[in-house]
Amino acid sequence: MTTSRRRSGVGPAALVAAIGALVYLLAVWTPAGLALDADVLGAVSHIPGLSDPVGDAMQTLIIPLLVIGSTSVIVLAVRSHRVAAASLAMLAGLLSVATAEVLKVALPGRPGDPVAPLSSPLDLLNPAWWTQVHGGPVILSGSFPSGHSTIATALALALLTAMTPRLARRLAPPIMLLAAIASGATVLAGWHRPSDALGGMLLALAWWLALVPAGILREVSTDGPGARSRPVVAGSLAPRFVPVPATHPRGRTQEGPHRRRGGPR
């Protein structure tokens, strides 16, 4: 018999979102935050011979890496029987990227940011308005949060969700490190400030926490009526239940006591 259990991730997601909002307020609306962001961006984005190659590499690799990463999520999910969980993780990624694009134009930007006029919230549903934002030589939007950072983090979380708990536990540190490196590369390329990259990572994590735990917290079918399940936790991933053989008193089985050969019947 298979049962389902659900755990809400709204609380952790709200906490991460609140941290992201605090990062935005400190980085965009305080003189100290503006100065810190500008100093770090100026220091790392003007390293001779580094910014342009990093930017060119990101422009070249972004699409192939997205294709390879998405394909890997599908293959891993099918092999580990975690299609539902991986689907929720991919949905969380799509929603986080869409949210990042809306926030860039909806939130007040930093002084000097070329932002397209948002006359009505309905502009966000108008393709012509988005063409105006992205179609010119200068993107008419703020830079918080970073879309590239959001994509890298969302893809990393989707990969971990599609894996078995044991594999995810082993690969979580290097995979999340790669996501952090990709986020930092946007700063090295001069595309984003450090707070933008951090905001993108927090946004992707918030959506993942909100959607994924309720989908992967489940119990799989057991092998018999006497078997039970216990959770296996893979790092920050929600538990996945696996069958564990039931224990019985000495000399007894699920059918009853052992009968000695040759004894009374």
Coordinates of C-alpha atoms in Angstrom, one line a residue:
M1 CA 0.0 0.0 0.0
T2 CA 1.3 3.4 -0.9
T3 CA 0.6 6.5 1.2
S4 CA 1.5 10.2 0.5
R5 CA 2.7 12.7 3.0
R6 CA 3.2 16.4 2.3
R7 CA 5.2 19.1 4.1
S8 CA 4.8 22.8 3.4
G9 CA 7.9 24.7 2.3
V10 CA 6.2 28.1 2.4
G11 CA 7.9 29.1 5.7
P12 CA 11.5 28.5 4.6
A13 CA 10.7 30.0 1.2
A14 CA 9.3 33.1 2.8
L15 CA 12.4 33.4 5.0
V16 CA 14.7 33.2 2.0
A17 CA 12.5 35.7 0.1
A18 CA 12.7 38.1 3.1
I19 CA 16.5 37.8 3.0
G20 CA 16.5 38.6 -0.7
A21 CA 14.3 41.6 -0.1
L22 CA 16.7 42.8 2.7
V23 CA 19.6 42.4 0.3
Y24 CA 17.8 44.6 -2.3
L25 CA 17.0 47.3 0.3
L26 CA 20.5 47.4 1.6
A27 CA 22.2 47.3 -1.8
V28 CA 19.9 49.7 -3.7
W29 CA 18.5 52.1 -1.0
T30 CA 21.5 52.7 1.3
P31 CA 24.6 54.8 0.4
A32 CA 26.8 52.2 2.1
G33 CA 25.3 49.4 0.0
L34 CA 25.5 51.3 -3.2
A35 CA 29.1 52.1 -2.5
L36 CA 30.1 48.6 -1.6
D37 CA 28.4 47.2 -4.7
A38 CA 30.1 49.8 -6.9
D39 CA 33.6 49.2 -5.3
V40 CA 33.5 45.4 -5.7
L41 CA 32.1 45.7 -9.3
G42 CA 34.8 48.2 -10.2
A43 CA 37.6 46.1 -8.7
V44 CA 36.8 42.8 -10.3
S45 CA 35.3 43.9 -13.6
H46 CA 38.3 45.9 -14.7
I47 CA 40.9 43.2 -14.2
P48 CA 43.0 43.3 -17.4
G49 CA 42.3 40.5 -19.8
L50 CA 39.6 38.9 -17.7
S51 CA 36.2 40.6 -18.1
D52 CA 35.9 40.3 -21.8
P53 CA 36.9 36.6 -22.0
V54 CA 34.5 35.7 -19.2
G55 CA 31.6 37.6 -20.8
D56 CA 32.3 36.0 -24.2
A57 CA 32.5 32.6 -22.6
M58 CA 29.1 33.1 -20.9
Q59 CA 27.5 34.3 -24.1
T60 CA 28.8 31.3 -25.9
L61 CA 28.1 28.6 -23.3
I62 CA 24.8 29.6 -21.8
I63 CA 22.5 27.9 -24.4
P64 CA 24.6 24.6 -24.7
L65 CA 24.8 24.4 -20.9
L66 CA 21.1 24.9 -20.5
V67 CA 20.4 22.2 -23.0
I68 CA 22.8 19.7 -21.4
G69 CA 21.6 20.5 -17.9
S70 CA 17.9 20.2 -18.8
T71 CA 18.6 16.9 -20.6
S72 CA 20.5 15.6 -17.6
V73 CA 17.6 16.5 -15.3
I74 CA 15.2 14.4 -17.4
V75 CA 17.6 11.4 -17.7
L76 CA 18.4 11.4 -14.0
A77 CA 14.7 11.8 -13.0
V78 CA 13.7 8.8 -15.1
R79 CA 16.5 6.6 -13.9
S80 CA 15.9 7.5 -10.2
H81 CA 12.0 7.4 -10.5
R82 CA 11.8 11.0 -9.4
V83 CA 10.0 12.5 -12.4
A84 CA 7.4 14.3 -10.3
A85 CA 9.9 15.9 -8.0
A86 CA 12.2 17.0 -10.9
S87 CA 9.2 18.4 -12.8
L88 CA 8.4 20.6 -9.8
A89 CA 12.0 21.7 -9.6
M90 CA 12.0 22.7 -13.3
L91 CA 8.7 24.5 -12.8
A92 CA 10.3 26.4 -9.8
G93 CA 13.2 27.3 -12.1
L94 CA 10.9 28.7 -14.8
L95 CA 8.9 30.7 -12.3
S96 CA 12.1 32.1 -10.7
V97 CA 13.4 33.3 -14.0
A98 CA 10.1 34.9 -14.9
T99 CA 10.0 36.5 -11.5
A100 CA 13.5 37.9 -12.0
E101 CA 12.6 39.5 -15.3
V102 CA 9.5 41.1 -13.7
L103 CA 11.4 42.4 -10.7
K104 CA 14.0 44.0 -12.9
V105 CA 11.4 46.3 -14.4
A106 CA 9.0 46.5 -11.5
L107 CA 11.4 47.4 -8.7
P108 CA 12.9 50.9 -8.5
G109 CA 16.4 50.7 -9.8
R110 CA 19.6 52.3 -8.7
P111 CA 20.3 55.9 -9.6
G112 CA 21.2 56.1 -13.3
D113 CA 19.7 52.7 -14.2
P114 CA 18.0 53.1 -17.7
V115 CA 14.5 51.7 -16.8
A116 CA 11.6 51.6 -19.3
P117 CA 8.5 53.5 -18.1
L118 CA 6.0 51.1 -16.6
S119 CA 2.7 53.0 -17.0
S120 CA 0.6 50.1 -16.0
P121 CA 1.0 46.5 -14.6
L122 CA -0.6 45.4 -17.9
D123 CA 2.6 46.5 -19.7
L124 CA 4.1 43.3 -18.3
L125 CA 1.7 41.3 -20.5
N126 CA 2.5 43.3 -23.6
P127 CA 5.2 41.7 -25.9
A128 CA 5.8 45.0 -27.6
W129 CA 6.7 46.6 -24.2
W130 CA 9.2 43.8 -23.6
T131 CA 10.7 44.3 -27.0
Q132 CA 11.2 47.9 -26.1
V133 CA 13.0 46.8 -22.9
H134 CA 15.3 44.3 -24.5
G135 CA 15.4 45.3 -28.2
G136 CA 17.6 48.3 -28.1
P137 CA 21.4 48.7 -27.6
V138 CA 20.8 49.3 -23.9
I139 CA 18.6 47.1 -21.8
L140 CA 16.0 49.3 -20.2
S141 CA 15.6 47.7 -16.8
G142 CA 17.3 47.4 -13.5
S143 CA 19.8 44.7 -12.8
F144 CA 18.4 43.2 -9.6
P145 CA 18.2 40.2 -9.4
S146 CA 20.5 38.6 -11.9
G147 CA 18.8 36.4 -14.4
H148 CA 21.9 34.4 -15.1
S149 CA 22.4 33.7 -11.5
T150 CA 18.8 32.7 -11.1
I151 CA 19.1 30.2 -14.0
A152 CA 22.4 28.7 -12.7
T153 CA 21.0 28.1 -9.2
A154 CA 17.6 26.8 -10.4
L155 CA 19.3 24.3 -12.8
A156 CA 21.7 23.2 -10.0
L157 CA 18.7 22.6 -7.6
A158 CA 16.8 20.7 -10.4
L159 CA 19.8 18.4 -10.9
L160 CA 20.0 17.6 -7.3
T161 CA 16.3 17.0 -7.0
A162 CA 16.4 14.5 -9.9
M163 CA 19.1 12.5 -8.3
T164 CA 18.8 9.7 -5.8
P165 CA 19.3 11.0 -2.2
R166 CA 22.7 9.2 -1.9
L167 CA 24.0 10.7 -5.2
A168 CA 22.6 14.2 -4.3
R169 CA 24.4 14.1 -1.0
R170 CA 27.7 13.4 -2.6
L171 CA 27.4 15.9 -5.5
A172 CA 25.5 18.8 -3.7
P173 CA 28.7 20.7 -2.7
P174 CA 30.4 20.7 -6.1
I175 CA 27.2 21.4 -8.0
M176 CA 26.2 24.3 -5.8
L177 CA 29.8 25.6 -6.0
L178 CA 29.5 25.6 -9.8
A179 CA 26.3 27.6 -9.5
A180 CA 28.0 30.1 -7.3
I181 CA 30.9 30.4 -9.7
A182 CA 28.5 31.0 -12.6
S183 CA 26.8 33.7 -10.5
G184 CA 30.2 35.3 -9.7
A185 CA 31.1 35.2 -13.4
T186 CA 28.4 37.7 -14.1
V187 CA 30.2 40.2 -11.8
L188 CA 33.6 39.4 -13.4
A189 CA 32.1 40.1 -16.8
G190 CA 30.8 43.5 -15.5
W191 CA 27.1 42.5 -16.2
H192 CA 25.9 42.6 -12.6
R193 CA 26.8 43.8 -9.1
P194 CA 27.4 41.3 -6.3
S195 CA 24.0 42.0 -4.8
D196 CA 22.4 41.2 -8.1
A197 CA 24.1 37.8 -8.2
L198 CA 23.2 37.0 -4.6
G199 CA 19.6 38.1 -5.2
G200 CA 19.2 35.7 -8.1
M201 CA 20.5 32.8 -6.1
L202 CA 18.1 33.5 -3.3
L203 CA 15.2 33.9 -5.7
A204 CA 15.8 30.5 -7.2
L205 CA 16.1 28.9 -3.8
A206 CA 12.9 30.5 -2.6
W207 CA 10.9 29.1 -5.4
W208 CA 12.5 25.7 -5.0
L209 CA 11.7 25.6 -1.3
A210 CA 8.1 26.7 -2.0
L211 CA 7.3 24.0 -4.6
V212 CA 9.7 21.1 -4.4
P213 CA 9.6 19.7 -0.8
A214 CA 5.8 18.8 -1.0
G215 CA 6.5 16.9 -4.2
I216 CA 9.4 14.8 -3.1
L217 CA 8.3 14.0 0.5
R218 CA 6.5 10.8 -0.3
E219 CA 6.4 7.1 0.5
V220 CA 7.1 4.4 -2.0
S221 CA 5.4 1.1 -2.2
T222 CA 6.7 -1.5 0.3
D223 CA 7.5 -5.1 -0.4
G224 CA 4.9 -6.6 1.9
P225 CA 2.3 -5.9 4.6
G226 CA 4.9 -6.1 7.4
A227 CA 7.5 -3.8 5.9
R228 CA 7.8 -0.2 7.1
S229 CA 9.5 2.9 5.8
R230 CA 12.0 5.4 7.1
P231 CA 13.2 8.7 5.6
V232 CA 16.5 9.2 4.0
V233 CA 17.6 12.8 3.8
A234 CA 20.0 14.0 1.1
G235 CA 21.6 17.2 2.4
S236 CA 19.0 19.9 2.1
L237 CA 16.6 17.8 0.1
A238 CA 13.4 16.7 1.6
P239 CA 13.2 13.1 2.8
R240 CA 12.4 10.3 0.4
F241 CA 11.0 7.1 1.9
V242 CA 12.5 3.8 1.2
P243 CA 11.3 0.3 2.3
V244 CA 13.0 -1.2 5.4
P245 CA 12.3 -4.9 6.3
A246 CA 10.1 -5.4 9.3
T247 CA 11.5 -7.0 12.4
H248 CA 9.6 -9.8 14.3
P249 CA 10.0 -11.6 17.6
R250 CA 12.5 -14.5 17.6
G251 CA 11.1 -17.6 16.1
R252 CA 8.1 -15.9 14.4
T253 CA 7.4 -14.8 10.9
Q254 CA 4.7 -12.8 9.4
E255 CA 2.6 -16.0 9.0
G256 CA 3.0 -17.1 12.7
P257 CA 5.4 -19.3 14.8
H258 CA 7.9 -21.7 13.2
R259 CA 6.9 -25.4 13.5
R260 CA 9.5 -27.8 14.4
R261 CA 10.0 -30.8 12.0
G262 CA 8.5 -33.9 13.4
G263 CA 6.6 -32.1 16.2
P264 CA 2.9 -32.2 16.8
R265 CA 0.6 -30.8 14.0

